[in-house]
């Protein structure tokens, strides 16, 4: 039975790099943020719900998502952000499940669902297990500053919206340390072997 495995971690931990290693092993990866962006302009029900919540200005004349407008509202209003997430997260969860089913014929032992807010959104409950990617906070900040050309304070502000790794670890079945000292490939290979063996066993209850 093909497993549904989540992979998460705070901003700057290097989830994408880890996922790319898994992909070289033939593991399909669902990138939730990429799909969420697609759904906000291609899922009619979601588009309608967002317009009802934030107004028609949430979309530009060409139909594209007005991210600057939306960000200007939700990052100043916690209630609106929560309401927006309550619209987007279920749409992504449904899309992810359908995508997982579509991967059955690939022969892969499991799929990966990559998202920063798997725990915060509660989506982890629908998965078989969870991989947590961690890294020291200051290293994460330096990575994001270089990647996104933003200030350290801006990165710290983003981190405030995420559960600390020290609290996330209790939800994880597996952990990868991306601290710059420990090699990633051996860690990924070890988890890959464990998940492959697990997928070959009779299906039991979900991990959580």
JSON list of C-alpha atoms in Angstrom, two decimals:
[
{"chain": "A", "resi": 1, "resn": "UNK", "atom": "CA", "xyz": [0.00, 0.00, 0.00]},
{"chain": "A", "resi": 2, "resn": "UNK", "atom": "CA", "xyz": [1.41, 3.38, -0.99]},
{"chain": "A", "resi": 3, "resn": "UNK", "atom": "CA", "xyz": [1.94, 5.55, 2.08]},
{"chain": "A", "resi": 4, "resn": "UNK", "atom": "CA", "xyz": [1.14, 9.25, 2.33]},
{"chain": "A", "resi": 5, "resn": "UNK", "atom": "CA", "xyz": [4.06, 10.91, 4.10]},
{"chain": "A", "resi": 6, "resn": "UNK", "atom": "CA", "xyz": [4.22, 14.53, 5.14]},
{"chain": "A", "resi": 7, "resn": "UNK", "atom": "CA", "xyz": [7.44, 16.54, 5.19]},
{"chain": "A", "resi": 8, "resn": "UNK", "atom": "CA", "xyz": [7.55, 19.82, 7.06]},
{"chain": "A", "resi": 9, "resn": "UNK", "atom": "CA", "xyz": [9.82, 22.25, 8.85]},
{"chain": "A", "resi": 10, "resn": "UNK", "atom": "CA", "xyz": [10.06, 25.94, 9.57]},
{"chain": "A", "resi": 11, "resn": "UNK", "atom": "CA", "xyz": [11.09, 28.58, 7.06]},
{"chain": "A", "resi": 12, "resn": "UNK", "atom": "CA", "xyz": [14.74, 28.20, 6.02]},
{"chain": "A", "resi": 13, "resn": "UNK", "atom": "CA", "xyz": [15.17, 24.61, 7.19]},
{"chain": "A", "resi": 14, "resn": "UNK", "atom": "CA", "xyz": [15.77, 23.38, 3.65]},
{"chain": "A", "resi": 15, "resn": "UNK", "atom": "CA", "xyz": [12.67, 21.27, 2.99]},
{"chain": "A", "resi": 16, "resn": "UNK", "atom": "CA", "xyz": [12.89, 21.78, -0.77]},
{"chain": "A", "resi": 17, "resn": "UNK", "atom": "CA", "xyz": [16.49, 20.55, -0.91]},
{"chain": "A", "resi": 18, "resn": "UNK", "atom": "CA", "xyz": [15.54, 17.45, 1.07]},
{"chain": "A", "resi": 19, "resn": "UNK", "atom": "CA", "xyz": [12.54, 16.83, -1.19]},
{"chain": "A", "resi": 20, "resn": "UNK", "atom": "CA", "xyz": [14.75, 17.05, -4.27]},
{"chain": "A", "resi": 21, "resn": "UNK", "atom": "CA", "xyz": [16.90, 14.25, -2.85]},
{"chain": "A", "resi": 22, "resn": "UNK", "atom": "CA", "xyz": [13.81, 12.11, -2.33]},
{"chain": "A", "resi": 23, "resn": "UNK", "atom": "CA", "xyz": [12.76, 12.86, -5.92]},
{"chain": "A", "resi": 24, "resn": "UNK", "atom": "CA", "xyz": [16.06, 11.44, -7.20]},
{"chain": "A", "resi": 25, "resn": "UNK", "atom": "CA", "xyz": [15.01, 8.19, -5.51]},
{"chain": "A", "resi": 26, "resn": "UNK", "atom": "CA", "xyz": [11.80, 8.15, -7.54]},
{"chain": "A", "resi": 27, "resn": "UNK", "atom": "CA", "xyz": [9.52, 9.48, -4.82]},
{"chain": "A", "resi": 28, "resn": "UNK", "atom": "CA", "xyz": [6.71, 11.78, -6.08]},
{"chain": "A", "resi": 29, "resn": "UNK", "atom": "CA", "xyz": [6.49, 15.07, -4.16]},
{"chain": "A", "resi": 30, "resn": "UNK", "atom": "CA", "xyz": [3.43, 17.29, -3.79]},
{"chain": "A", "resi": 31, "resn": "UNK", "atom": "CA", "xyz": [4.54, 20.88, -3.16]},
{"chain": "A", "resi": 32, "resn": "UNK", "atom": "CA", "xyz": [1.59, 22.35, -1.27]},
{"chain": "A", "resi": 33, "resn": "UNK", "atom": "CA", "xyz": [2.58, 26.00, -1.63]},
{"chain": "A", "resi": 34, "resn": "UNK", "atom": "CA", "xyz": [2.92, 25.70, -5.40]},
{"chain": "A", "resi": 35, "resn": "UNK", "atom": "CA", "xyz": [-0.45, 23.95, -5.69]},
{"chain": "A", "resi": 36, "resn": "UNK", "atom": "CA", "xyz": [-2.12, 26.42, -3.33]},
{"chain": "A", "resi": 37, "resn": "UNK", "atom": "CA", "xyz": [-1.07, 29.25, -5.62]},
{"chain": "A", "resi": 38, "resn": "UNK", "atom": "CA", "xyz": [-2.51, 27.36, -8.59]},
{"chain": "A", "resi": 39, "resn": "UNK", "atom": "CA", "xyz": [-5.77, 26.59, -6.80]},
{"chain": "A", "resi": 40, "resn": "UNK", "atom": "CA", "xyz": [-6.35, 30.21, -5.80]},
{"chain": "A", "resi": 41, "resn": "UNK", "atom": "CA", "xyz": [-6.77, 31.07, -9.48]},
{"chain": "A", "resi": 42, "resn": "UNK", "atom": "CA", "xyz": [-8.04, 27.79, -10.98]},
{"chain": "A", "resi": 43, "resn": "UNK", "atom": "CA", "xyz": [-10.50, 26.39, -8.42]},
{"chain": "A", "resi": 44, "resn": "UNK", "atom": "CA", "xyz": [-13.80, 28.25, -9.07]},
{"chain": "A", "resi": 45, "resn": "UNK", "atom": "CA", "xyz": [-15.27, 27.46, -5.67]},
{"chain": "A", "resi": 46, "resn": "UNK", "atom": "CA", "xyz": [-12.14, 28.68, -3.88]},
{"chain": "A", "resi": 47, "resn": "UNK", "atom": "CA", "xyz": [-11.96, 31.84, -6.01]},
{"chain": "A", "resi": 48, "resn": "UNK", "atom": "CA", "xyz": [-15.58, 32.64, -5.19]},
{"chain": "A", "resi": 49, "resn": "UNK", "atom": "CA", "xyz": [-15.03, 32.04, -1.47]},
{"chain": "A", "resi": 50, "resn": "UNK", "atom": "CA", "xyz": [-11.95, 34.28, -1.39]},
{"chain": "A", "resi": 51, "resn": "UNK", "atom": "CA", "xyz": [-13.86, 37.06, -3.16]},
{"chain": "A", "resi": 52, "resn": "UNK", "atom": "CA", "xyz": [-16.65, 36.77, -0.62]},
{"chain": "A", "resi": 53, "resn": "UNK", "atom": "CA", "xyz": [-14.16, 36.99, 2.22]},
{"chain": "A", "resi": 54, "resn": "UNK", "atom": "CA", "xyz": [-11.81, 39.70, 0.94]},
{"chain": "A", "resi": 55, "resn": "UNK", "atom": "CA", "xyz": [-13.72, 41.38, -1.87]},
{"chain": "A", "resi": 56, "resn": "UNK", "atom": "CA", "xyz": [-13.35, 41.26, -5.65]},
{"chain": "A", "resi": 57, "resn": "UNK", "atom": "CA", "xyz": [-10.11, 43.25, -5.31]},
{"chain": "A", "resi": 58, "resn": "UNK", "atom": "CA", "xyz": [-8.47, 39.97, -4.27]},
{"chain": "A", "resi": 59, "resn": "UNK", "atom": "CA", "xyz": [-8.13, 39.35, -8.02]},
{"chain": "A", "resi": 60, "resn": "UNK", "atom": "CA", "xyz": [-6.76, 41.56, -10.77]},
{"chain": "A", "resi": 61, "resn": "UNK", "atom": "CA", "xyz": [-8.56, 42.29, -14.02]},
{"chain": "A", "resi": 62, "resn": "UNK", "atom": "CA", "xyz": [-6.73, 39.45, -15.78]},
{"chain": "A", "resi": 63, "resn": "UNK", "atom": "CA", "xyz": [-7.92, 36.96, -13.13]},
{"chain": "A", "resi": 64, "resn": "UNK", "atom": "CA", "xyz": [-4.59, 36.63, -11.36]},
{"chain": "A", "resi": 65, "resn": "UNK", "atom": "CA", "xyz": [-4.42, 36.59, -7.57]},
{"chain": "A", "resi": 66, "resn": "UNK", "atom": "CA", "xyz": [-3.74, 40.04, -6.10]},
{"chain": "A", "resi": 67, "resn": "UNK", "atom": "CA", "xyz": [-1.18, 38.89, -3.54]},
{"chain": "A", "resi": 68, "resn": "UNK", "atom": "CA", "xyz": [-0.15, 42.39, -2.48]},
{"chain": "A", "resi": 69, "resn": "UNK", "atom": "CA", "xyz": [-3.75, 43.33, -1.73]},
{"chain": "A", "resi": 70, "resn": "UNK", "atom": "CA", "xyz": [-4.46, 40.09, 0.13]},
{"chain": "A", "resi": 71, "resn": "UNK", "atom": "CA", "xyz": [-1.25, 40.28, 2.15]},
{"chain": "A", "resi": 72, "resn": "UNK", "atom": "CA", "xyz": [-2.05, 43.86, 3.08]},
{"chain": "A", "resi": 73, "resn": "UNK", "atom": "CA", "xyz": [-5.27, 42.65, 4.68]},
{"chain": "A", "resi": 74, "resn": "UNK", "atom": "CA", "xyz": [-4.51, 39.28, 6.26]},
{"chain": "A", "resi": 75, "resn": "UNK", "atom": "CA", "xyz": [-1.15, 40.12, 7.82]},
{"chain": "A", "resi": 76, "resn": "UNK", "atom": "CA", "xyz": [-2.78, 42.99, 9.68]},
{"chain": "A", "resi": 77, "resn": "UNK", "atom": "CA", "xyz": [-5.87, 41.04, 10.69]},
{"chain": "A", "resi": 78, "resn": "UNK", "atom": "CA", "xyz": [-5.31, 37.67, 12.38]},
{"chain": "A", "resi": 79, "resn": "UNK", "atom": "CA", "xyz": [-8.98, 36.75, 12.08]},
{"chain": "A", "resi": 80, "resn": "UNK", "atom": "CA", "xyz": [-8.97, 37.32, 8.33]},
{"chain": "A", "resi": 81, "resn": "UNK", "atom": "CA", "xyz": [-5.77, 35.27, 7.98]},
{"chain": "A", "resi": 82, "resn": "UNK", "atom": "CA", "xyz": [-7.38, 32.43, 9.90]},
{"chain": "A", "resi": 83, "resn": "UNK", "atom": "CA", "xyz": [-10.49, 32.63, 7.71]},
{"chain": "A", "resi": 84, "resn": "UNK", "atom": "CA", "xyz": [-8.41, 32.61, 4.53]},
{"chain": "A", "resi": 85, "resn": "UNK", "atom": "CA", "xyz": [-6.44, 29.59, 5.73]},
{"chain": "A", "resi": 86, "resn": "UNK", "atom": "CA", "xyz": [-9.72, 27.86, 6.54]},
{"chain": "A", "resi": 87, "resn": "UNK", "atom": "CA", "xyz": [-10.63, 28.21, 2.86]},
{"chain": "A", "resi": 88, "resn": "UNK", "atom": "CA", "xyz": [-7.29, 27.35, 1.28]},
{"chain": "A", "resi": 89, "resn": "UNK", "atom": "CA", "xyz": [-6.14, 24.46, 3.48]},
{"chain": "A", "resi": 90, "resn": "UNK", "atom": "CA", "xyz": [-9.16, 22.18, 2.82]},
{"chain": "A", "resi": 91, "resn": "UNK", "atom": "CA", "xyz": [-8.86, 22.84, -0.92]},
{"chain": "A", "resi": 92, "resn": "UNK", "atom": "CA", "xyz": [-5.18, 21.88, -0.81]},
{"chain": "A", "resi": 93, "resn": "UNK", "atom": "CA", "xyz": [-5.93, 18.80, 1.29]},
{"chain": "A", "resi": 94, "resn": "UNK", "atom": "CA", "xyz": [-8.52, 17.58, -1.22]},
{"chain": "A", "resi": 95, "resn": "UNK", "atom": "CA", "xyz": [-6.19, 18.31, -4.15]},
{"chain": "A", "resi": 96, "resn": "UNK", "atom": "CA", "xyz": [-3.33, 16.52, -2.40]},
{"chain": "A", "resi": 97, "resn": "UNK", "atom": "CA", "xyz": [-5.44, 13.43, -1.78]},
{"chain": "A", "resi": 98, "resn": "UNK", "atom": "CA", "xyz": [-6.53, 13.26, -5.42]},
{"chain": "A", "resi": 99, "resn": "UNK", "atom": "CA", "xyz": [-2.91, 13.74, -6.53]},
{"chain": "A", "resi": 100, "resn": "UNK", "atom": "CA", "xyz": [-1.78, 10.91, -4.21]},
{"chain": "A", "resi": 101, "resn": "UNK", "atom": "CA", "xyz": [-4.33, 8.57, -5.75]},
{"chain": "A", "resi": 102, "resn": "UNK", "atom": "CA", "xyz": [-3.07, 9.51, -9.21]},
{"chain": "A", "resi": 103, "resn": "UNK", "atom": "CA", "xyz": [0.43, 8.32, -8.24]},
{"chain": "A", "resi": 104, "resn": "UNK", "atom": "CA", "xyz": [-0.63, 4.74, -7.48]},
{"chain": "A", "resi": 105, "resn": "UNK", "atom": "CA", "xyz": [0.59, 3.42, -10.83]},
{"chain": "A", "resi": 106, "resn": "UNK", "atom": "CA", "xyz": [4.09, 4.88, -10.48]},
{"chain": "A", "resi": 107, "resn": "UNK", "atom": "CA", "xyz": [5.18, 1.97, -8.31]},
{"chain": "A", "resi": 108, "resn": "UNK", "atom": "CA", "xyz": [6.61, 4.29, -5.66]},
{"chain": "A", "resi": 109, "resn": "UNK", "atom": "CA", "xyz": [6.26, 2.96, -2.09]},
{"chain": "A", "resi": 110, "resn": "UNK", "atom": "CA", "xyz": [5.10, 6.35, -0.80]},
{"chain": "A", "resi": 111, "resn": "UNK", "atom": "CA", "xyz": [4.48, 9.96, -1.76]},
{"chain": "A", "resi": 112, "resn": "UNK", "atom": "CA", "xyz": [5.60, 13.11, 0.01]},
{"chain": "A", "resi": 113, "resn": "UNK", "atom": "CA", "xyz": [3.37, 16.07, 0.84]},
{"chain": "A", "resi": 114, "resn": "UNK", "atom": "CA", "xyz": [5.66, 19.07, 1.45]},
{"chain": "A", "resi": 115, "resn": "UNK", "atom": "CA", "xyz": [4.25, 22.01, 3.40]},
{"chain": "A", "resi": 116, "resn": "UNK", "atom": "CA", "xyz": [5.50, 24.42, 6.06]},
{"chain": "A", "resi": 117, "resn": "UNK", "atom": "CA", "xyz": [2.19, 24.42, 7.96]},
{"chain": "A", "resi": 118, "resn": "UNK", "atom": "CA", "xyz": [1.26, 20.73, 7.98]},
{"chain": "A", "resi": 119, "resn": "UNK", "atom": "CA", "xyz": [0.97, 20.70, 11.74]},
{"chain": "A", "resi": 120, "resn": "UNK", "atom": "CA", "xyz": [-0.52, 24.17, 12.13]},
{"chain": "A", "resi": 121, "resn": "UNK", "atom": "CA", "xyz": [-3.23, 23.39, 9.57]},
{"chain": "A", "resi": 122, "resn": "UNK", "atom": "CA", "xyz": [-4.02, 19.99, 11.07]},
{"chain": "A", "resi": 123, "resn": "UNK", "atom": "CA", "xyz": [-3.43, 18.29, 7.69]},
{"chain": "A", "resi": 124, "resn": "UNK", "atom": "CA", "xyz": [-0.86, 15.97, 9.26]},
{"chain": "A", "resi": 125, "resn": "UNK", "atom": "CA", "xyz": [-3.77, 13.96, 10.72]},
{"chain": "A", "resi": 126, "resn": "UNK", "atom": "CA", "xyz": [-4.69, 12.65, 7.26]},
{"chain": "A", "resi": 127, "resn": "UNK", "atom": "CA", "xyz": [-1.17, 11.36, 6.57]},
{"chain": "A", "resi": 128, "resn": "UNK", "atom": "CA", "xyz": [0.52, 8.13, 7.60]},
{"chain": "A", "resi": 129, "resn": "UNK", "atom": "CA", "xyz": [3.57, 9.72, 9.16]},
{"chain": "A", "resi": 130, "resn": "UNK", "atom": "CA", "xyz": [5.59, 12.92, 9.17]},
{"chain": "A", "resi": 131, "resn": "UNK", "atom": "CA", "xyz": [9.20, 13.87, 8.44]},
{"chain": "A", "resi": 132, "resn": "UNK", "atom": "CA", "xyz": [10.46, 17.00, 10.21]},
{"chain": "A", "resi": 133, "resn": "UNK", "atom": "CA", "xyz": [13.40, 18.93, 8.73]},
{"chain": "A", "resi": 134, "resn": "UNK", "atom": "CA", "xyz": [15.19, 21.06, 11.33]},
{"chain": "A", "resi": 135, "resn": "UNK", "atom": "CA", "xyz": [18.03, 23.59, 11.41]},
{"chain": "A", "resi": 136, "resn": "UNK", "atom": "CA", "xyz": [19.37, 26.10, 13.97]},
{"chain": "A", "resi": 137, "resn": "UNK", "atom": "CA", "xyz": [17.35, 29.33, 14.00]},
{"chain": "A", "resi": 138, "resn": "UNK", "atom": "CA", "xyz": [20.22, 31.68, 13.14]},
{"chain": "A", "resi": 139, "resn": "UNK", "atom": "CA", "xyz": [21.22, 29.49, 10.19]},
{"chain": "A", "resi": 140, "resn": "UNK", "atom": "CA", "xyz": [17.61, 29.49, 8.98]},
{"chain": "A", "resi": 141, "resn": "UNK", "atom": "CA", "xyz": [17.52, 33.29, 9.19]},
{"chain": "A", "resi": 142, "resn": "UNK", "atom": "CA", "xyz": [20.74, 33.64, 7.19]},
{"chain": "A", "resi": 143, "resn": "UNK", "atom": "CA", "xyz": [19.45, 31.29, 4.51]},
{"chain": "A", "resi": 144, "resn": "UNK", "atom": "CA", "xyz": [16.18, 33.19, 4.05]},
{"chain": "A", "resi": 145, "resn": "UNK", "atom": "CA", "xyz": [17.88, 36.59, 4.08]},
{"chain": "A", "resi": 146, "resn": "UNK", "atom": "CA", "xyz": [20.10, 35.45, 1.20]},
{"chain": "A", "resi": 147, "resn": "UNK", "atom": "CA", "xyz": [17.31, 33.64, -0.64]},
{"chain": "A", "resi": 148, "resn": "UNK", "atom": "CA", "xyz": [14.53, 36.24, -0.39]},
{"chain": "A", "resi": 149, "resn": "UNK", "atom": "CA", "xyz": [16.61, 39.42, -0.06]},
{"chain": "A", "resi": 150, "resn": "UNK", "atom": "CA", "xyz": [14.76, 40.44, 3.11]},
{"chain": "A", "resi": 151, "resn": "UNK", "atom": "CA", "xyz": [15.92, 41.61, 6.53]},
{"chain": "A", "resi": 152, "resn": "UNK", "atom": "CA", "xyz": [16.54, 39.33, 9.49]},
{"chain": "A", "resi": 153, "resn": "UNK", "atom": "CA", "xyz": [13.68, 41.05, 11.34]},
{"chain": "A", "resi": 154, "resn": "UNK", "atom": "CA", "xyz": [11.31, 40.23, 8.49]},
{"chain": "A", "resi": 155, "resn": "UNK", "atom": "CA", "xyz": [12.33, 36.58, 8.67]},
{"chain": "A", "resi": 156, "resn": "UNK", "atom": "CA", "xyz": [11.79, 36.52, 12.42]},
{"chain": "A", "resi": 157, "resn": "UNK", "atom": "CA", "xyz": [8.32, 38.02, 11.88]},
{"chain": "A", "resi": 158, "resn": "UNK", "atom": "CA", "xyz": [7.46, 35.16, 9.53]},
{"chain": "A", "resi": 159, "resn": "UNK", "atom": "CA", "xyz": [8.70, 32.65, 12.08]},
{"chain": "A", "resi": 160, "resn": "UNK", "atom": "CA", "xyz": [6.19, 33.98, 14.59]},
{"chain": "A", "resi": 161, "resn": "UNK", "atom": "CA", "xyz": [3.43, 32.36, 12.52]},
{"chain": "A", "resi": 162, "resn": "UNK", "atom": "CA", "xyz": [5.03, 28.90, 12.78]},
{"chain": "A", "resi": 163, "resn": "UNK", "atom": "CA", "xyz": [5.24, 26.44, 15.65]},
{"chain": "A", "resi": 164, "resn": "UNK", "atom": "CA", "xyz": [8.85, 26.08, 16.93]},
{"chain": "A", "resi": 165, "resn": "UNK", "atom": "CA", "xyz": [10.71, 22.92, 15.91]},
{"chain": "A", "resi": 166, "resn": "UNK", "atom": "CA", "xyz": [10.99, 21.96, 19.58]},
{"chain": "A", "resi": 167, "resn": "UNK", "atom": "CA", "xyz": [7.20, 21.57, 19.63]},
{"chain": "A", "resi": 168, "resn": "UNK", "atom": "CA", "xyz": [6.85, 20.06, 16.15]},
{"chain": "A", "resi": 169, "resn": "UNK", "atom": "CA", "xyz": [9.18, 17.17, 16.90]},
{"chain": "A", "resi": 170, "resn": "UNK", "atom": "CA", "xyz": [6.56, 15.39, 19.03]},
{"chain": "A", "resi": 171, "resn": "UNK", "atom": "CA", "xyz": [4.41, 15.01, 15.88]},
{"chain": "A", "resi": 172, "resn": "UNK", "atom": "CA", "xyz": [7.20, 13.59, 13.72]},
{"chain": "A", "resi": 173, "resn": "UNK", "atom": "CA", "xyz": [7.94, 9.97, 13.01]},
{"chain": "A", "resi": 174, "resn": "UNK", "atom": "CA", "xyz": [11.28, 10.89, 11.41]},
{"chain": "A", "resi": 175, "resn": "UNK", "atom": "CA", "xyz": [13.65, 13.84, 11.69]},
{"chain": "A", "resi": 176, "resn": "UNK", "atom": "CA", "xyz": [16.32, 15.23, 9.37]},
{"chain": "A", "resi": 177, "resn": "UNK", "atom": "CA", "xyz": [18.93, 17.65, 10.71]},
{"chain": "A", "resi": 178, "resn": "UNK", "atom": "CA", "xyz": [19.96, 20.18, 8.07]},
{"chain": "A", "resi": 179, "resn": "UNK", "atom": "CA", "xyz": [22.44, 22.06, 10.24]},
{"chain": "A", "resi": 180, "resn": "UNK", "atom": "CA", "xyz": [25.20, 22.25, 7.64]},
{"chain": "A", "resi": 181, "resn": "UNK", "atom": "CA", "xyz": [27.31, 19.70, 9.50]},
{"chain": "A", "resi": 182, "resn": "UNK", "atom": "CA", "xyz": [25.39, 16.46, 9.13]},
{"chain": "A", "resi": 183, "resn": "UNK", "atom": "CA", "xyz": [25.16, 15.05, 5.60]},
{"chain": "A", "resi": 184, "resn": "UNK", "atom": "CA", "xyz": [21.65, 15.04, 4.16]},
{"chain": "A", "resi": 185, "resn": "UNK", "atom": "CA", "xyz": [21.87, 12.13, 1.72]},
{"chain": "A", "resi": 186, "resn": "UNK", "atom": "CA", "xyz": [22.62, 9.43, 4.36]},
{"chain": "A", "resi": 187, "resn": "UNK", "atom": "CA", "xyz": [19.74, 10.72, 6.50]},
{"chain": "A", "resi": 188, "resn": "UNK", "atom": "CA", "xyz": [17.35, 10.67, 3.54]},
{"chain": "A", "resi": 189, "resn": "UNK", "atom": "CA", "xyz": [18.50, 7.19, 2.49]},
{"chain": "A", "resi": 190, "resn": "UNK", "atom": "CA", "xyz": [17.95, 5.84, 6.00]},
{"chain": "A", "resi": 191, "resn": "UNK", "atom": "CA", "xyz": [14.39, 7.19, 6.14]},
{"chain": "A", "resi": 192, "resn": "UNK", "atom": "CA", "xyz": [13.71, 6.01, 2.58]},
{"chain": "A", "resi": 193, "resn": "UNK", "atom": "CA", "xyz": [14.68, 2.46, 3.51]},
{"chain": "A", "resi": 194, "resn": "UNK", "atom": "CA", "xyz": [12.47, 2.54, 6.59]},
{"chain": "A", "resi": 195, "resn": "UNK", "atom": "CA", "xyz": [9.47, 3.91, 4.71]},
{"chain": "A", "resi": 196, "resn": "UNK", "atom": "CA", "xyz": [9.93, 1.41, 1.87]},
{"chain": "A", "resi": 197, "resn": "UNK", "atom": "CA", "xyz": [9.89, -1.46, 4.36]},
{"chain": "A", "resi": 198, "resn": "UNK", "atom": "CA", "xyz": [6.87, 0.02, 6.09]},
{"chain": "A", "resi": 199, "resn": "UNK", "atom": "CA", "xyz": [4.98, 0.34, 2.81]},
{"chain": "A", "resi": 200, "resn": "UNK", "atom": "CA", "xyz": [5.52, -3.37, 2.17]},
{"chain": "A", "resi": 201, "resn": "UNK", "atom": "CA", "xyz": [3.86, -4.32, 5.45]},
{"chain": "A", "resi": 202, "resn": "UNK", "atom": "CA", "xyz": [0.10, -4.85, 5.86]},
{"chain": "A", "resi": 203, "resn": "UNK", "atom": "CA", "xyz": [-1.64, -1.50, 6.32]},
{"chain": "A", "resi": 204, "resn": "UNK", "atom": "CA", "xyz": [-2.23, -0.65, 9.96]},
{"chain": "A", "resi": 205, "resn": "UNK", "atom": "CA", "xyz": [-3.76, 2.37, 11.62]},
{"chain": "A", "resi": 206, "resn": "UNK", "atom": "CA", "xyz": [-2.38, 5.76, 10.64]},
{"chain": "A", "resi": 207, "resn": "UNK", "atom": "CA", "xyz": [0.67, 6.96, 12.51]},
{"chain": "A", "resi": 208, "resn": "UNK", "atom": "CA", "xyz": [-1.21, 9.64, 14.40]}
]
